[in-house]
Each structure stands twice: as C-alpha cells, then as structure tokens.
Short mmCIF file of C-alpha atoms in Angstrom, two decimals:
data_model
loop_
_atom_site.label_atom_id
_atom_site.label_comp_id
_atom_site.label_asym_id
_atom_site.label_seq_id
_atom_site.Cartn_x
_atom_site.Cartn_y
_atom_site.Cartn_z
CA ILE H 1 40.55 34.91 10.79
CA LEU H 2 40.12 35.90 14.42
CA GLY H 3 37.83 32.91 14.93
CA LEU H 4 40.42 30.55 13.42
CA ILE H 5 43.14 31.90 15.71
CA ALA H 6 40.92 31.91 18.80
CA THR H 7 39.90 28.27 18.34
CA GLY H 8 43.48 27.16 17.66
CA ASP H 9 42.69 25.93 14.16
CA VAL H 10 45.58 27.97 12.79
CA SER H 11 48.82 29.07 14.43
CA ASN H 12 50.60 31.20 11.83
CA ILE H 13 50.17 33.17 8.60
CA ASP H 14 50.88 30.14 6.39
CA ASP H 15 48.13 28.16 8.15
CA ILE H 16 45.62 30.99 7.57
CA VAL H 17 46.51 31.30 3.88
CA GLU H 18 46.30 27.52 3.43
CA PHE H 19 42.87 27.51 5.10
CA MET H 20 41.70 30.29 2.75
CA ARG H 21 42.91 28.37 -0.29
CA ASP H 22 40.93 25.31 0.85
CA THR H 23 37.63 27.21 1.00
CA PHE H 24 35.10 27.07 -1.82
CA TYR H 25 35.98 30.65 -2.75
CA GLY H 26 39.67 29.76 -2.70
CA SER H 27 39.12 26.84 -5.05
CA GLU H 28 37.27 29.12 -7.50
CA SER H 29 39.65 32.07 -7.34
CA SER H 30 43.35 32.75 -7.68
CA LEU H 31 43.25 34.65 -4.34
CA TYR H 32 45.73 37.13 -5.74
CA GLY H 33 47.29 39.14 -2.92
CA ILE H 34 45.82 36.93 -0.18
CA GLU H 35 49.10 36.84 1.76
CA SER H 36 49.28 40.63 2.12
CA ALA H 37 45.56 40.80 2.98
CA VAL H 38 46.01 38.25 5.76
CA GLU H 39 49.08 40.10 7.03
CA ASN H 40 47.09 43.36 7.18
CA ILE H 41 44.27 41.70 9.12
CA VAL H 42 46.64 40.08 11.59
CA ASP H 43 48.42 43.43 12.02
CA PHE H 44 45.06 45.05 12.84
CA LEU H 45 44.27 42.34 15.38
CA CYS H 46 47.73 42.72 16.95
CA GLU H 47 47.46 46.52 17.14
CA ASN H 48 44.17 46.18 19.00
CA LYS H 49 45.47 43.54 21.43
CA MET H 50 43.21 40.76 20.18
CA VAL H 51 46.11 38.53 19.16
CA GLU H 52 49.86 38.61 19.58
CA ARG H 53 52.79 37.29 17.60
CA ARG H 54 55.31 35.03 19.33
CA ASP H 55 58.06 34.40 16.81
CA ASP H 56 56.15 32.87 13.88
CA ASP H 57 53.13 31.86 15.94
CA ILE H 58 49.94 33.90 16.41
CA LEU H 59 48.03 33.48 19.68
CA ALA H 60 44.66 34.86 20.73
CA LEU H 61 44.56 37.19 23.75
CA PRO H 62 41.58 37.38 26.16
CA PHE H 63 40.05 40.32 24.27
CA GLY H 64 40.30 38.46 20.96
CA LYS H 65 38.82 35.29 22.42
CA ARG H 66 35.88 37.20 23.85
CA VAL H 67 35.25 39.05 20.58
CA SER H 68 35.33 35.76 18.71
CA ASP H 69 32.87 34.21 21.19
CA LEU H 70 30.55 37.23 20.83
CA TYR H 71 30.69 36.86 17.03
CA ILE H 72 30.90 40.57 16.33
CA ASP H 73 33.00 42.45 13.81
CA PRO H 74 36.44 43.15 15.35
CA LYS H 75 36.04 46.76 14.21
CA SER H 76 32.83 46.92 16.24
CA ALA H 77 34.71 45.54 19.23
CA VAL H 78 37.34 48.28 18.96
CA ILE H 79 34.67 51.01 18.85
CA LEU H 80 32.91 49.51 21.87
CA ARG H 81 36.15 49.10 23.82
CA ASP H 82 37.19 52.70 23.16
CA ALA H 83 33.73 53.90 24.23
CA VAL H 84 33.81 51.80 27.41
CA GLU H 85 37.16 53.29 28.38
CA LYS H 86 35.66 56.81 28.15
CA MET H 87 32.54 55.91 30.14
CA ASP H 88 31.68 56.26 33.78
CA GLU H 89 28.58 55.36 35.80
CA ASP H 90 26.99 58.73 34.98
CA THR H 91 27.41 58.64 31.19
CA LEU H 92 24.20 59.77 29.52
CA ASP H 93 21.97 57.42 27.53
CA LEU H 94 22.39 58.97 24.08
CA PRO H 95 26.22 58.85 23.94
CA ILE H 96 26.10 55.16 24.87
CA LEU H 97 23.44 54.43 22.26
CA HIS H 98 25.36 56.40 19.64
CA ALA H 99 28.59 54.49 20.32
CA VAL H 100 26.74 51.20 19.81
CA ALA H 101 25.00 52.52 16.68
CA SER H 102 28.42 53.56 15.30
CA THR H 103 29.55 49.94 14.94
CA PRO H 104 29.57 48.24 11.51
CA ASP H 105 27.16 45.62 12.87
CA VAL H 106 24.31 48.14 13.28
CA LEU H 107 22.62 49.44 10.15
CA GLY H 108 22.20 53.23 10.27
CA LEU H 109 19.16 55.28 9.25
CA TYR H 110 19.61 57.60 6.28
CA PRO H 111 19.42 61.22 7.48
CA LYS H 112 16.81 63.00 5.37
CA LYS H 113 16.77 66.73 4.77
CA LYS H 114 14.03 67.23 7.36
CA ASP H 115 16.23 65.48 9.96
CA GLN H 116 19.13 67.91 9.66
CA ASP H 117 17.91 70.50 12.18
CA PHE H 118 17.08 68.08 14.98
CA LEU H 119 20.31 66.12 14.43
CA ALA H 120 22.37 69.32 14.50
CA ALA H 121 20.60 70.38 17.70
CA THR H 122 21.32 66.97 19.22
CA ILE H 123 25.01 67.29 18.40
CA ARG H 124 25.15 70.72 20.02
CA GLU H 125 23.46 69.36 23.14
CA PHE H 126 25.63 66.25 23.57
CA GLU H 127 28.89 67.08 21.76
CA ASP H 128 30.97 67.28 24.94
CA ASP H 129 29.55 63.97 26.21
CA MET H 130 29.88 61.84 23.08
CA LEU H 131 31.94 58.65 23.28
CA VAL H 132 32.71 58.78 19.55
CA ASP H 133 34.39 61.89 18.16
CA VAL H 134 32.17 64.22 16.13
CA PRO H 135 33.74 64.68 12.67
CA ASP H 136 33.93 68.02 10.90
CA ASP H 137 30.72 68.67 8.95
CA MET H 138 32.80 68.93 5.76
CA ASP H 139 34.33 65.49 6.28
CA TYR H 140 32.99 62.59 4.21
CA SER H 141 32.30 60.62 7.40
CA TYR H 142 29.92 63.28 8.76
CA GLU H 143 26.90 61.82 6.97
CA TYR H 144 27.67 58.39 8.43
CA PHE H 145 27.88 60.03 11.86
CA LEU H 146 24.42 61.55 11.34
CA SER H 147 23.08 58.19 10.20
CA ASP H 148 24.33 56.55 13.39
CA LEU H 149 23.03 59.44 15.50
CA LYS H 150 19.57 59.11 13.96
CA THR H 151 19.55 55.42 14.92
CA ALA H 152 20.59 56.33 18.46
CA CYS H 153 17.79 58.91 18.67
CA LEU H 154 15.28 56.29 17.53
CA ILE H 155 16.39 53.91 20.28
CA GLN H 156 16.33 56.74 22.82
CA ASP H 157 12.68 57.34 21.94
CA TRP H 158 12.08 53.59 22.20
CA ILE H 159 13.48 53.37 25.75
CA GLY H 160 11.56 56.55 26.57
CA GLU H 161 8.38 54.50 25.97
CA MET H 162 7.29 56.58 22.98
CA SER H 163 4.55 54.80 21.04
CA GLU H 164 5.42 52.86 17.91
CA ASP H 165 3.11 55.02 15.79
CA VAL H 166 4.84 58.21 16.90
CA ILE H 167 8.30 56.73 16.22
CA THR H 168 7.37 55.46 12.75
CA ASP H 169 5.83 58.83 11.84
CA SER H 170 8.66 61.00 13.18
CA PHE H 171 11.44 58.88 11.65
CA GLY H 172 9.62 57.93 8.45
CA ILE H 173 10.15 54.19 8.91
CA GLY H 174 8.10 51.04 9.39
CA PRO H 175 7.61 48.89 12.52
CA GLY H 176 10.03 46.31 11.11
CA ASP H 177 12.76 48.96 10.97
CA ILE H 178 12.30 49.62 14.68
CA ARG H 179 12.46 45.92 15.55
CA SER H 180 15.57 45.26 13.46
CA ARG H 181 17.45 48.15 15.13
CA VAL H 182 16.27 47.15 18.60
CA ASP H 183 17.47 43.57 18.06
CA MET H 184 20.87 44.67 16.76
CA MET H 185 21.34 47.22 19.54
CA ASP H 186 20.36 44.57 22.09
CA TRP H 187 23.05 42.23 20.77
CA LEU H 188 25.75 44.92 20.61
CA LEU H 189 24.92 46.32 24.05
CA TYR H 190 25.36 42.82 25.45
CA ALA H 191 28.72 42.62 23.68
CA MET H 192 29.65 46.05 25.07
CA SER H 193 28.86 44.92 28.62
CA GLU H 194 31.03 41.83 28.15
CA ILE H 195 33.89 43.94 26.80
CA ALA H 196 33.48 46.21 29.83
CA VAL H 197 34.07 43.19 32.08
CA LEU H 198 37.59 43.07 30.62
CA PHE H 199 38.36 46.77 30.41
CA LYS H 200 36.19 48.69 32.90
CA PRO H 201 34.09 46.58 35.28
CA SER H 202 32.78 49.71 37.03
CA VAL H 203 30.44 50.46 34.09
CA VAL H 204 29.08 46.93 33.60
CA LYS H 205 26.02 47.59 35.77
CA ARG H 206 25.25 50.78 33.79
CA LEU H 207 25.45 48.92 30.48
CA ARG H 208 23.34 45.97 31.66
CA GLU H 209 20.63 48.35 32.82
CA MET H 210 20.71 49.99 29.38
CA LEU H 211 20.51 46.54 27.76
CA THR H 212 17.35 45.72 29.74
CA ARG H 213 15.77 49.03 28.76
CA VAL H 214 16.48 48.51 25.06
CA ARG H 215 15.28 44.90 25.16
CA TYR H 216 11.90 45.86 26.64
CA GLY H 217 11.53 49.48 25.55
CA ILE H 218 11.19 50.88 29.05
CA ARG H 219 12.26 53.77 31.26
CA SER H 220 14.78 53.08 34.01
CA GLU H 221 12.15 52.94 36.78
CA LEU H 222 10.66 49.76 35.25
CA ILE H 223 13.90 47.74 35.25
CA GLU H 224 13.08 46.09 38.57
CA LEU H 225 9.54 45.29 37.45
CA VAL H 226 10.52 43.52 34.21
CA SER H 227 13.07 41.45 36.10
CA MET H 228 10.18 39.66 37.83
CA ARG H 229 9.22 36.31 36.36
CA GLY H 230 6.22 36.53 34.06
CA VAL H 231 6.25 40.34 33.72
#
C-alpha cells in the first residue's frame, strides 16, 4: 500500500481497495473487511509520518517515499527511525546491531536454554545503552527480544573477526545461517543510514562505518583498508 501511494498509482482509500480487488487474490476471495484493513494501514502510515491525508487524498511524505524505495517493512522503518533518533556518534556497536536485528525483516535466532546466562549478562551490561526498550522478563515479547539479541551478538562476533568455526560452534548454527543474517543486517543497516539522512545526519558516518564492518566482517581499524580497490 505504501508503494502504491509513493508511486502515485493510487490517491485515496477507494483507489487502494479497487486495486486490491483487481489482484489475483482479490478475484479469488471476497476480501471481507478489506476497507477497514486498508483504513488501519493508512492510519499507521499517517501516524508515522510516511503519508498524510489532504481531504480525501493520500500523499506520500519524504519518509514514506524513502521507505518505499528501500523496500523494507514500514514497521522496520519505524524501529530504525526511533533508534536513529536515540543515537549519537558514540553509540556502542551492540545496541545498534540489536536495533537492526529487532526489525521484522531480520530473522532472529532461537534462544536455547544454554544461551540464557550469556544473554542475561549481555542485557545487564548494555541495558542503559539499548536503543530498543528491554521488556519485562515476564512479558510475552521477552523471548523475541532475546532472539533478536542473540542475532546481534552473532553479528558482533562476526565484526570482531571471530572465526566462522567458533561462531557456528558457540551459537549452534551452520555457515549458511551466518551468511543469511549478515546479508539481512547489511541491507537493513544501509536502510538505517538512509533513514538517518532524513532524521539525524550526524550519525550517518557512524552507521556507514558499521555497514562496512558487517559487510566484510572486520574490526574498525580495517575500514580504510577494505575501501581500497581490489582489497
């Protein structure tokens, strides 16, 4: 829906509903309740300043256009924007990685029983620096938080130049699991840096350095080296 609005293919709720009814799914389904579903989505986009209503028309705002261009889940964009607004140039690596891992676009890693102690210790160490609020451990969302944190810890080991064998053994995963998370985090960190251009340009450099480190699996002192052609 955001993509339709951003490209100008639709201009109001009726246009969106008509488009939905013309899809293959729409032709095979009654689409019961589609009007209220579309209204809810547009309300969400309006609340988060991605689109705005002008009388009966719906227009994309710069944030919405950029999110549509980046092709990320609008919910991911909101998480990244909120994290960017809390950041500064000295924000630690793990809170940034955790914010990115908290988006719906990044698949978490299931926290096993043996992971509980190190994850709890990590929360105690970084709780005051996190860019995403730590839920109560009795809340249903706590396990999702741990799943995202485990992914962030994996990527932190990756940019710390830990060997693949050590990472796969300590996290109980395969090499393909590392690569899939690295690729997704690369994409979302790029999106985060682009969102920062709109909301907090002072942290763009910090995020682009982190993007380079995740892409190549390197410590910060090698950023200049990998920027050289052929290295």
